[in-house]
XYZ file of C-alpha atoms in Angstrom:
612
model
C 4.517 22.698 -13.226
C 4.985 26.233 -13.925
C 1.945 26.678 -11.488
C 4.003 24.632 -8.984
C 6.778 26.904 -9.151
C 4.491 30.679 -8.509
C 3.223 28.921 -5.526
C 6.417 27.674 -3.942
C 8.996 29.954 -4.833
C 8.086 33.297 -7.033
C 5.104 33.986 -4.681
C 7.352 33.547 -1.656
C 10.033 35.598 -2.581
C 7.694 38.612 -3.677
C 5.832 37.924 -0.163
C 9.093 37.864 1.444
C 10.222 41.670 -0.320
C 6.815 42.994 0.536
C 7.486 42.117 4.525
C 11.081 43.203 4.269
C 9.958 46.631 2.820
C 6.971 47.048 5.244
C 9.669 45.968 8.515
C 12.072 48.282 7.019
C 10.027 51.036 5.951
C 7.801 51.414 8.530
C 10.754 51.080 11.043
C 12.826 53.919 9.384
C 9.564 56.043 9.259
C 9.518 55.880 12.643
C 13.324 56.742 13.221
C 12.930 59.765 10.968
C 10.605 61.488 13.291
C 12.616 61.616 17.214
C 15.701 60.818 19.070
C 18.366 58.872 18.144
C 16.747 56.319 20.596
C 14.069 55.487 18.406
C 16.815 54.417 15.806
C 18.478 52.185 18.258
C 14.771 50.686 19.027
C 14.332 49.343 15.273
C 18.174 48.408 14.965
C 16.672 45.968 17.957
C 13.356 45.364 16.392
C 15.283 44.465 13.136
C 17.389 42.390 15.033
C 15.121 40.600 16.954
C 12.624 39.766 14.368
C 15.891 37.950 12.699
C 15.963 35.796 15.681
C 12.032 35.140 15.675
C 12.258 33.776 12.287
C 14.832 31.669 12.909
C 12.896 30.219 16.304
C 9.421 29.786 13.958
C 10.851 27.955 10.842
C 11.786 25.298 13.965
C 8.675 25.423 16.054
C 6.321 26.525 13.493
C 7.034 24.135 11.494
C 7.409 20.683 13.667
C 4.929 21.742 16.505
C 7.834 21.275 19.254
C 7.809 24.000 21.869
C 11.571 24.712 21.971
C 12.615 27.334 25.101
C 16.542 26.367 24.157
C 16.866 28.560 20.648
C 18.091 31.044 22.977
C 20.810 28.651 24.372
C 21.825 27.966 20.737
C 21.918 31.910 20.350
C 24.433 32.598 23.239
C 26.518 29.972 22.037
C 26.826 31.912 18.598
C 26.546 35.261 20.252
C 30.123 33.857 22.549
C 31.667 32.078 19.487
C 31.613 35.526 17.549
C 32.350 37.750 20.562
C 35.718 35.652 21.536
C 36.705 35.708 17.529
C 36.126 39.399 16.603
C 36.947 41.489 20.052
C 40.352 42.560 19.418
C 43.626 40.524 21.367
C 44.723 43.589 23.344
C 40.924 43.831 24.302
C 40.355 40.264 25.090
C 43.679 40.205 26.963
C 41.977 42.095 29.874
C 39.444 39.872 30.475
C 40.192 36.290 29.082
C 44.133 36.393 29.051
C 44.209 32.618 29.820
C 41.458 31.634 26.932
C 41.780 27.719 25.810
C 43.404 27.609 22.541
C 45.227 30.864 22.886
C 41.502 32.413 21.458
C 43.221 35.617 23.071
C 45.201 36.293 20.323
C 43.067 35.461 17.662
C 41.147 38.172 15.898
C 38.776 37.618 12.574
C 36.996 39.924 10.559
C 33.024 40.021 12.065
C 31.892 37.944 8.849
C 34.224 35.147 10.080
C 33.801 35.383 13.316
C 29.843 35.392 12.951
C 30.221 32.039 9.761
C 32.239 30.513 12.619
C 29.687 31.143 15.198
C 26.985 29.611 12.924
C 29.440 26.799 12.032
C 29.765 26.170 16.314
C 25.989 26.070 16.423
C 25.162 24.122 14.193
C 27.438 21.301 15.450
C 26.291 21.704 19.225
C 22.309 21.569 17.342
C 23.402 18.225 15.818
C 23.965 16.759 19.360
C 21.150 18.297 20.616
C 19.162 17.444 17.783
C 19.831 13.311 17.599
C 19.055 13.876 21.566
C 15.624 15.313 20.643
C 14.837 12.378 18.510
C 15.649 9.651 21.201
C 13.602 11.565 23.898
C 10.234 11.144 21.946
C 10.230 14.058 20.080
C 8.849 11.977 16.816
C 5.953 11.022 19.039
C 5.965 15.006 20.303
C 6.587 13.583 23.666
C 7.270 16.673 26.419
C 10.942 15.760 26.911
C 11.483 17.472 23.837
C 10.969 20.614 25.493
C 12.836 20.153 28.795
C 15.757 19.187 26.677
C 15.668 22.304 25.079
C 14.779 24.282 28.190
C 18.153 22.356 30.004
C 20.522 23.483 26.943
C 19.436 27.111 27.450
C 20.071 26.313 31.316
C 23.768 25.083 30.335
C 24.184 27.250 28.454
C 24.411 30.078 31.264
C 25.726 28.374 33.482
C 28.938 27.853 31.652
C 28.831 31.550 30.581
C 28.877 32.282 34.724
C 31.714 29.996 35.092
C 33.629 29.527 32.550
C 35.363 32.562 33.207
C 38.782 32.139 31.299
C 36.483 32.113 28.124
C 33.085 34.019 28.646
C 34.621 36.582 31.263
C 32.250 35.257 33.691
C 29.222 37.629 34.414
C 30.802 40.650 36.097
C 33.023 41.784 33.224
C 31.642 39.834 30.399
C 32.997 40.973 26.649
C 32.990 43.990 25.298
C 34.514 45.448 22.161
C 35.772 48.615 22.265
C 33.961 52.027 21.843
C 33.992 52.839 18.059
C 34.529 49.023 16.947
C 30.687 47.720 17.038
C 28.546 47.303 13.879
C 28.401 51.154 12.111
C 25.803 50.301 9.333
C 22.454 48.554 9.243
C 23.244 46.973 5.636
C 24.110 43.920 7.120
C 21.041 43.390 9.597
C 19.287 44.213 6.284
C 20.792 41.496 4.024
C 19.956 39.136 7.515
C 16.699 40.149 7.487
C 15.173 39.050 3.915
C 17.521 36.188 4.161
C 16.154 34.885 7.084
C 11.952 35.886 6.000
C 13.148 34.720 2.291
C 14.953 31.174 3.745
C 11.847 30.588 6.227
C 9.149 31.001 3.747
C 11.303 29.145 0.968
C 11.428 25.973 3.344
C 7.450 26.100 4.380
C 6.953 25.542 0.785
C 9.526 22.881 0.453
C 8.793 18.977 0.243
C 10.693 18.959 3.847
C 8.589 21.864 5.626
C 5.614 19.984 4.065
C 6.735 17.007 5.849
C 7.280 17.914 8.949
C 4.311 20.213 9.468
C 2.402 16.793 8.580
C 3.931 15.342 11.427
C 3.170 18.721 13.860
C -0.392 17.949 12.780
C -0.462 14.295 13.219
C 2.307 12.153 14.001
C 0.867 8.320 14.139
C -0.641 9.443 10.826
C 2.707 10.639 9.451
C 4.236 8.031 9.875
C 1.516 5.830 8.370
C 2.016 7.681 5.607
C 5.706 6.728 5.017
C 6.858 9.758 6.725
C 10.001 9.845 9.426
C 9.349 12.967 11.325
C 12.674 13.021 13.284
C 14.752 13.733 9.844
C 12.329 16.644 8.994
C 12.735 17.713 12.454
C 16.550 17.706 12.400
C 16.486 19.515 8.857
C 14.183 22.810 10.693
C 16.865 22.216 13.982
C 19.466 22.800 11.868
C 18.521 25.865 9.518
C 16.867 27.513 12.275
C 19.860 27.472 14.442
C 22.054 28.999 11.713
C 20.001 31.741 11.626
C 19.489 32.473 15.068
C 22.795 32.068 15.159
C 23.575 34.800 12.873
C 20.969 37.406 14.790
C 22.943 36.350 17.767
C 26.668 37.501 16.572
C 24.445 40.805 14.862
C 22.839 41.533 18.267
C 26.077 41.256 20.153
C 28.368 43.299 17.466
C 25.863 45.890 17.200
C 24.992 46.449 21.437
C 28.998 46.206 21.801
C 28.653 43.691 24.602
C 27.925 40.014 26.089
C 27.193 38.407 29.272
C 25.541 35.880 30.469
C 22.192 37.081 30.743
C 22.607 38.304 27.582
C 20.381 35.128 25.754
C 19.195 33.335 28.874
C 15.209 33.614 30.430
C 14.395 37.062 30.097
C 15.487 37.251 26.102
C 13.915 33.501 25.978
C 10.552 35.347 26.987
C 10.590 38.402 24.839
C 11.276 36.020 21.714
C 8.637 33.739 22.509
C 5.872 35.785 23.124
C 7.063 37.737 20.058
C 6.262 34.435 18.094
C 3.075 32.842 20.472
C 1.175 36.773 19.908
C 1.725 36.940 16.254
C 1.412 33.729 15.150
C 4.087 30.708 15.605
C 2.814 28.478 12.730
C 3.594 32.044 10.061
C 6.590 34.109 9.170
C 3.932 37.162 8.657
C 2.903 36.402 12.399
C 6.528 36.084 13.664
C 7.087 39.515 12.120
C 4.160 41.093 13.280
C 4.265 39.177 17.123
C 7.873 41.412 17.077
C 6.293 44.561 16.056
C 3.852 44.740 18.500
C 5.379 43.365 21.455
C 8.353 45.844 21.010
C 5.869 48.687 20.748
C 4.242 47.095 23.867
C 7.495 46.592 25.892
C 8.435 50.324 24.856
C 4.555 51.952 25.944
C 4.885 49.764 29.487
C 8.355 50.718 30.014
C 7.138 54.321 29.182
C 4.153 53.912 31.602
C 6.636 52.507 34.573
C 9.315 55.625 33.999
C 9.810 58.769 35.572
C 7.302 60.363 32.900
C 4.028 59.294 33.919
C 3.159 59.881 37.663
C -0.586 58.931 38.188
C -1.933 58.690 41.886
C -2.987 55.057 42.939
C -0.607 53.106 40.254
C 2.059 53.351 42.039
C 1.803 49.295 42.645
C 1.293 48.995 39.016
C 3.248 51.673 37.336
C 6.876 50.756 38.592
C 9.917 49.176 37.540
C 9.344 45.119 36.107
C 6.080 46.620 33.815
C 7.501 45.364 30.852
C 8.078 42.085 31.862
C 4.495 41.654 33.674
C 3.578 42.551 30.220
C 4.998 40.076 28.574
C 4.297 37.548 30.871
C 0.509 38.305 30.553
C 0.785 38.552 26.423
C 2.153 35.197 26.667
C -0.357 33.765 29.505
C -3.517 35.334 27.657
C -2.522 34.488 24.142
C -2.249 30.606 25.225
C -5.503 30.737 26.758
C -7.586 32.611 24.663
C -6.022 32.288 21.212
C -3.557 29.984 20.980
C -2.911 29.983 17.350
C -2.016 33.886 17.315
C -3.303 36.786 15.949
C -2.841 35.002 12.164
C -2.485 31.737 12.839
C -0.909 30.682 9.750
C -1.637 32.769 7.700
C 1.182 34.190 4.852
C 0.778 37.302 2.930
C 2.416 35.657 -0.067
C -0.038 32.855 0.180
C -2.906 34.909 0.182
C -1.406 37.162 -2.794
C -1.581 33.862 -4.655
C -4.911 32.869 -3.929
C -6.295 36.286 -4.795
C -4.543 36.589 -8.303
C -4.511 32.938 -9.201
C -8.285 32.314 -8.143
C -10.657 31.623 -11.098
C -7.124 30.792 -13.716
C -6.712 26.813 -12.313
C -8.820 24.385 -14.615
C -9.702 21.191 -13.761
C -7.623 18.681 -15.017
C -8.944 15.951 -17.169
C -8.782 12.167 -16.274
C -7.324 9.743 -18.029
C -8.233 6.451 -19.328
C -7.731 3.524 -16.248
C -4.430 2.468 -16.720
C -3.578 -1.136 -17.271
C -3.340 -3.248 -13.925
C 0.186 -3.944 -12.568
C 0.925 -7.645 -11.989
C -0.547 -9.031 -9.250
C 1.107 -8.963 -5.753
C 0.264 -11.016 -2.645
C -0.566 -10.272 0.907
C -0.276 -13.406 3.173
C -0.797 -13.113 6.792
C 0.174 -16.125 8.948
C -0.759 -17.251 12.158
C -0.446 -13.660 13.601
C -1.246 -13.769 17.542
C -1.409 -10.669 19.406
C -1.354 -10.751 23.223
C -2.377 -7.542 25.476
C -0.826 -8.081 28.885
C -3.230 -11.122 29.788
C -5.559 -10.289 26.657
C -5.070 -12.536 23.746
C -6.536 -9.828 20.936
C -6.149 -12.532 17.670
C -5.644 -16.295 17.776
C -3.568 -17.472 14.679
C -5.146 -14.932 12.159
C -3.963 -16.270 8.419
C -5.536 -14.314 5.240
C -4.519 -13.515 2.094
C -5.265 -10.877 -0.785
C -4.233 -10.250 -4.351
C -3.797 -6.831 -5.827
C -6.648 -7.593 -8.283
C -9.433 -7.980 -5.555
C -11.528 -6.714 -2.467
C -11.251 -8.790 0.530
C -13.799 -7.975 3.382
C -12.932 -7.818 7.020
C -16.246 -8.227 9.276
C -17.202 -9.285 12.405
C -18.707 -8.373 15.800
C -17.542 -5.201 18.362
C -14.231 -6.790 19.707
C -13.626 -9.443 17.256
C -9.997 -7.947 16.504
C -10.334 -6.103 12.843
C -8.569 -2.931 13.945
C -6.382 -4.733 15.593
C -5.149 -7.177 12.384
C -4.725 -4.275 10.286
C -2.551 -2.342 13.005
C -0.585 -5.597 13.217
C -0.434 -5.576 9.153
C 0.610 -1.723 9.335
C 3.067 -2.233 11.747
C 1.283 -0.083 14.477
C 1.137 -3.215 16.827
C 3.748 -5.826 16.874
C 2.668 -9.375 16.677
C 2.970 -12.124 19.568
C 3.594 -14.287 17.250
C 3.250 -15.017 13.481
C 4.656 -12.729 10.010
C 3.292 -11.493 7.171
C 4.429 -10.536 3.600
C 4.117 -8.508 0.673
C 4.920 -10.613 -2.135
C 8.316 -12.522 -1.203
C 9.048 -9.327 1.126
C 8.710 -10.164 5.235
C 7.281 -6.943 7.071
C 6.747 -7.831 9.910
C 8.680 -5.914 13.013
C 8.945 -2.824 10.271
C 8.301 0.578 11.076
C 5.291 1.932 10.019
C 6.380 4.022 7.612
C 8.884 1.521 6.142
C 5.594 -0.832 5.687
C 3.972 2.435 4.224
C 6.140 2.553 1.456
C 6.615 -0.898 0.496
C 2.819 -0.744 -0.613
C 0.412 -0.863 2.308
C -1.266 2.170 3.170
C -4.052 2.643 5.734
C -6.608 4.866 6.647
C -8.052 4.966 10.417
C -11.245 4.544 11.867
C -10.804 8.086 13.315
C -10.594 10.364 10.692
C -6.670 11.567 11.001
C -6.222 14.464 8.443
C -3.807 16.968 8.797
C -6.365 19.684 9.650
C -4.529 22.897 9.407
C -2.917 21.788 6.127
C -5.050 22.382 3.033
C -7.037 19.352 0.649
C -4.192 19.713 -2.031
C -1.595 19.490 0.562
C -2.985 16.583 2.165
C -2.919 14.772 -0.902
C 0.743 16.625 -2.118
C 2.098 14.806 1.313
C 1.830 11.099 0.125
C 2.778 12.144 -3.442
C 6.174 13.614 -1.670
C 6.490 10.875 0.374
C 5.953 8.309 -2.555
C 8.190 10.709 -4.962
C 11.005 10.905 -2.554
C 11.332 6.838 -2.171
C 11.006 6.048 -5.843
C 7.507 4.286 -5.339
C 5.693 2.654 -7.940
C 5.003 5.662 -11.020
C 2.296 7.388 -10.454
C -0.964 6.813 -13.189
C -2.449 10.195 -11.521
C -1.309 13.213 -10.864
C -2.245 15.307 -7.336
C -4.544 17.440 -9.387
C -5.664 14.636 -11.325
C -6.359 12.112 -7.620
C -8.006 15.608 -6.098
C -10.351 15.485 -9.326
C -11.483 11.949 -8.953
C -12.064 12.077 -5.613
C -14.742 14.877 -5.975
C -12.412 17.220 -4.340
C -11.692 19.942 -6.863
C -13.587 22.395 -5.752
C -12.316 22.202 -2.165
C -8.775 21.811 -2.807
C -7.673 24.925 -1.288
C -9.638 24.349 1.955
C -8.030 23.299 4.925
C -9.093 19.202 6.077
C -10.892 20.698 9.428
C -13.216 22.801 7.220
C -14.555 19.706 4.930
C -17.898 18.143 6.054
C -17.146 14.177 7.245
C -18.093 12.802 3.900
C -15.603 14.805 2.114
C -12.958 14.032 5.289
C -13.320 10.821 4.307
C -13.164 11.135 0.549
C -9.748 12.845 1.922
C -8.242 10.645 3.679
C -8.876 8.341 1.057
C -6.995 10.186 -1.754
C -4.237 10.776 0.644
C -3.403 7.001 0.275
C -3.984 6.238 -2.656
C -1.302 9.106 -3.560
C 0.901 7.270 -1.659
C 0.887 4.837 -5.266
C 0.499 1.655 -2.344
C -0.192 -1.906 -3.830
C -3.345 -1.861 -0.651
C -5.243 -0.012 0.806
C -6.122 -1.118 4.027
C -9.443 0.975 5.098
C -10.535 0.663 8.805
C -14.161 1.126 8.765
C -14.439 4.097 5.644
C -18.453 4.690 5.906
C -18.528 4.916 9.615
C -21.263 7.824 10.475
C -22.244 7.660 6.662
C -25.624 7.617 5.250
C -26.856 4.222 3.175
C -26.457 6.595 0.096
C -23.387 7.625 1.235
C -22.334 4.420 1.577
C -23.139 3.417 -1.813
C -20.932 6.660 -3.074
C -18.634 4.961 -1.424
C -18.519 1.820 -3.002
C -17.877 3.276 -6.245
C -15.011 5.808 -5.134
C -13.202 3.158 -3.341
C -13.487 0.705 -6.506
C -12.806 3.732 -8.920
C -9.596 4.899 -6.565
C -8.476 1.485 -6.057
C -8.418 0.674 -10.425
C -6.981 4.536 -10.779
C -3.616 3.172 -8.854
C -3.686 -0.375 -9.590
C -3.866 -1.211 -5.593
C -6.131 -4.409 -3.499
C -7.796 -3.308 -0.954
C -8.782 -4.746 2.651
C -11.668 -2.899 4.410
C -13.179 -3.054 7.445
C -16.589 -2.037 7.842
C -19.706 -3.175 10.343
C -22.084 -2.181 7.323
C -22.955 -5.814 5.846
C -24.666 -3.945 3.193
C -21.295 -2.029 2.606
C -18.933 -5.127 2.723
C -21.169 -7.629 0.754
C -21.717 -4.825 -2.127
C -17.906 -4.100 -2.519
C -16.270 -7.142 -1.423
C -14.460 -10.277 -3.927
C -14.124 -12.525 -1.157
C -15.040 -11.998 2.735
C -13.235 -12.811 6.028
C -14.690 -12.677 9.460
C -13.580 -12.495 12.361
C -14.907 -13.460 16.127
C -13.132 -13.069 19.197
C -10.079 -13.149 17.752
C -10.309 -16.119 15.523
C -11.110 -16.462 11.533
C -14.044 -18.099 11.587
C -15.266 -18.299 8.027
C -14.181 -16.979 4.232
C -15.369 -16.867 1.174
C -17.820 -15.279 -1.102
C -20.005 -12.764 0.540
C -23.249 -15.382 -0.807
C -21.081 -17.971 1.213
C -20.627 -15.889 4.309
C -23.740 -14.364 4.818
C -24.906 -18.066 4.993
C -22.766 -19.416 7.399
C -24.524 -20.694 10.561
C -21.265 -19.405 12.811
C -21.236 -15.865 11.143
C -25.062 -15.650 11.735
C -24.620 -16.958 15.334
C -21.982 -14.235 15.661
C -23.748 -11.223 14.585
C -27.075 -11.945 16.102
C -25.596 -13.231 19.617
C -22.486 -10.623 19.780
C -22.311 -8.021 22.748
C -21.876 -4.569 21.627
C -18.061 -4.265 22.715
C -15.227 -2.032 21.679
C -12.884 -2.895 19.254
């Protein structure tokens, strides 16, 4: 527990000081040494990197490309504007405001809670949008949704003159009346690094960046993506709403190209160069592209005069260097200069290596009472394909069942019916006197069936513990079944321990699979429903197999239903065996029983090698 707690909070708030005091210190180094220029350059930097943060915990975090954070920021950046300018200011420019805002004046912390108060309810619109467009599936109209709320967004700051000033005059406060100290860009600052790291390490930013890795098997997993994906909307609008009020209080001004493409670049590439899945890359994507924009804007002034550049060295520089960062950095290294990489993380790893033990295991528990699957008469029909024929089966907790039969016979497709990946033509199933079918799949996930895939589906960036750590959420969350294991304690049994702290695409395929496996049974299900588990495996893999999956499956008191084409596999692990041809159950029984059957034998030998 205690361990628990360094790792997700005490780690990440000393990580989040040490960034803080290298932004900070390094930026007032700098300042100390030149013009007062270079002080208004990392008042910007500060201020920017605030808004960077704000755009990763949202897109680092869910995997959704967002180009409207910007949008959200110039709704903010208007909201405090309109609130703090002063009335006999405002009365210049916006003297017919809606809701007399032309005589109202508020302190700049109430204008700018306000502001964050306005964005967050325009991000709940835009947010429920997001979720009907596909975003849960990643689908692209997540992005052009965001990319039209930045384009509204300007638009009604060009015309909606009586309140935005329209984009001659804009808003301006008056000379003297902007932001006079940096304390508050400060206290904005290690909020906004302390708030970002805080929810990576939270049971919601675990979530969701299981879904940015693999949505389908998210959701088969229990897991509704579009609520952790509302949760990052939301607390990364309030702070980009709050670096939106502090960059317009401390330039003076607004208009309406204020936050619209050219601000949506610079922020972006600040977070696609660094490292968009990491706070410590969002910080250091700002630092260098602000040093970058400054040496190009440099390069393309009246300093630097070097024969033949002329087409090069001229005004727009900057901006053909950011467009090339961004252009480059997709191509050649998409995942940033640290990927995801954390400084606190690694701080942990490097002082905490060598002090975990392994945790015993403890005696197999006693077996819950038995609970039934029944499938009846499912029929699936593909267009004019008729995938199963009135499919009936049914398992106990207590037992093994076998699923075998020819390429094509319609395994993978019962037990996407039975997970609720594929909706049945016709026929239901149940788990004990509880009807699933036409559930979600991650409703059926945590009633008690949990699958694994015939492609390996990890979540590849995430590490072996945190693979595991997302069922357990998932399962602690929704009040599942107790656990008998703990994550440690699953990670142990399943071999693991030694590799916990490796990300799933470094592990070897039999260790993938030993993976995926402890990732269910995490999950505390009543089944486990395993789609082919020793496919590419050795015979002594296989074996190994046999044992985990009996040893797993007694550890968490769960039945199991596995598909496998390895009749060596299925008849050495199995109770009782079903197989299927073309659709159609065709015997059961024993495995003695079915490995004697005249129609299984006629299967097998006379099958064509099709896909299932």
């Amino acid at each position: 527990m205690f361990s628990n707690l360094k790792r997700d909070l005490v780690f990440p708030t000393i990580g989040s000081g040490l960034l803080f005091a290298m932004l900070v210190g390094g930026g007032l180094l700098y300042s100390s040494f030149g013009a007062t220029s270079r002080a208004d350059l990392v008042t910007a930097l500060l201020v920017n990197a605030i808004m960077v943060v704000g755009i990763q915990i949202f897109i680092g975090n869910t995997g959704i490309l967002s180009f409207g954070h910007v949008g959200f920021g110039a709704i903010a950046g208007y909201a405090f504007a309109v609130l703090a300018i002063a009335p006999a200011r405002k009365s210049t420019v916006i003297r017919n405001a809606p809701w007399n805002l032309n005589e109202v004046q508020l302190s700049p912390v109430m204008a700018g809670l306000v502001a964050v108060v306005v964005s967050l309810l325009v991000a709940v619109l835009i947010g429920f949008g997001l979720a009907r467009s596909g975003a849960a599936s990643g689908a692209v109209a997540a992005t052009v949704i965001t990319l039209a709320l930045l384009e509204v967004t300007h638009e009604l700051a060009i015309n909606w003159t009586d309140l935005t000033g329209g984009d001659r005059a804009g808003l301006s406060f008056r000379i003297g009346q902007t932001i006079e100290s940096r304390w508050p860009i400060y206290l904005a600052l290690f909020g906004a690094i302390l708030i970002a790291r805080l929810f990576a390490q939270s049971k919601t930013g675990l979530l969701a960046q299981a879904g940015r890795e693999d949505n389908l098997a998210a959701r088969a997993m229990g897991i509704n993506p579009t609520v952790q994906q509302m949760v990052a909307l939301l607390v990364s609008v309030a702070i980009v709403a709050v670096a939106a009020s502090l960059r317009v209080y401390q330039i003076g001004n607004i208009t309406p190209n204020f936050f619209f493409l050219e601000y949506t670049l610079l922020t972006l590439v600040m977070l696609i160069v660094g490292g968009r899945n990491s706070v410590t890359g969002a910080l250091l994507g700002a630092v260098i592209i602000t040093i970058g924009s400054e040496f190009t804007r440099y390069l393309a002034g009246p300093s630097v005069s070097i024969p033949g550049t002329d087409w090069i060295l001229r005004d727009g520089l900057s901006r053909i260097f950011l467009g090339a960062a961004m252009v480059g950095f997709m191509i050649f290294r998409s995942s940033g200069l640290v990927n995801d990489w954390e400084l606190d993380q690694w701080l942990y790893r490097k002082t905490q290596s060598g002090r975990e033990t392994a945790p015993s295991l403890p005696e197999v528990p006693e077996p819950p009472a038995p609970i039934r699957l029944v499938v009846e008469d499912v029929t699936v029909d593909f267009g004019g394909f008729r995938a199963l024929t009135s499919v009936g089966i049914t398992a106990s907790s207590d037992e093994i069942i076998g699923l075998i039969g020819p390429n094509g016979a319609g395994k993978t497709t019962l037990v996407n019916v039975i997970t609720g990946m594929v909706q049945p033509t016709e026929g239901k199933y149940f788990l004990g006197d509880k009807q699933l079918d036409g559930a979600p799949p991650r409703m059926i996930a945590r009633s008690g069936l949990v699958r694994t895939f015939q492609n390996l589906r990890l979540f590849s960036s995430l590490t072996v513990r945190q693979n595991v750590e997302v069922s357990w959420t998932v399962a602690e969350s929704h009040h599942l079944e107790k656990a008998n294991l703990s994550v440690d304690e699953i990670i142990r049994q399943s071999g693991l321990w030694e590799l916990r702290h490796r990300r799933a695409s470094e592990l070897d395929y039999g260790n993938s699979r030993r993976l995926e496996l402890a990732r269910a049974a995490a999950l505390r299900p009543r089944f486990l429903l395993l789609d082919e588990p020793t496919s590419g495996m050795s015979d002594a893999e296989s074996d190994r197999m046999i044992e985990q999956v009996r040893a797993t499956a007694r550890s968490v008191g769960a039945g199991v239903l596995v598909i496998d084409h390895d009749l060596n596999f299925i008849t050495g692990i199995s109770d009782r065996i079903y197989v299927l041809d073309q659709g159609r159950v065709i015997a059961e029984g024993t495995p003695g029983e079915v490995q004697a059957d005249p129609q299984v034998q006629a299967a097998y030998l006379g099958s064509a090698a099709a896909t299932d």
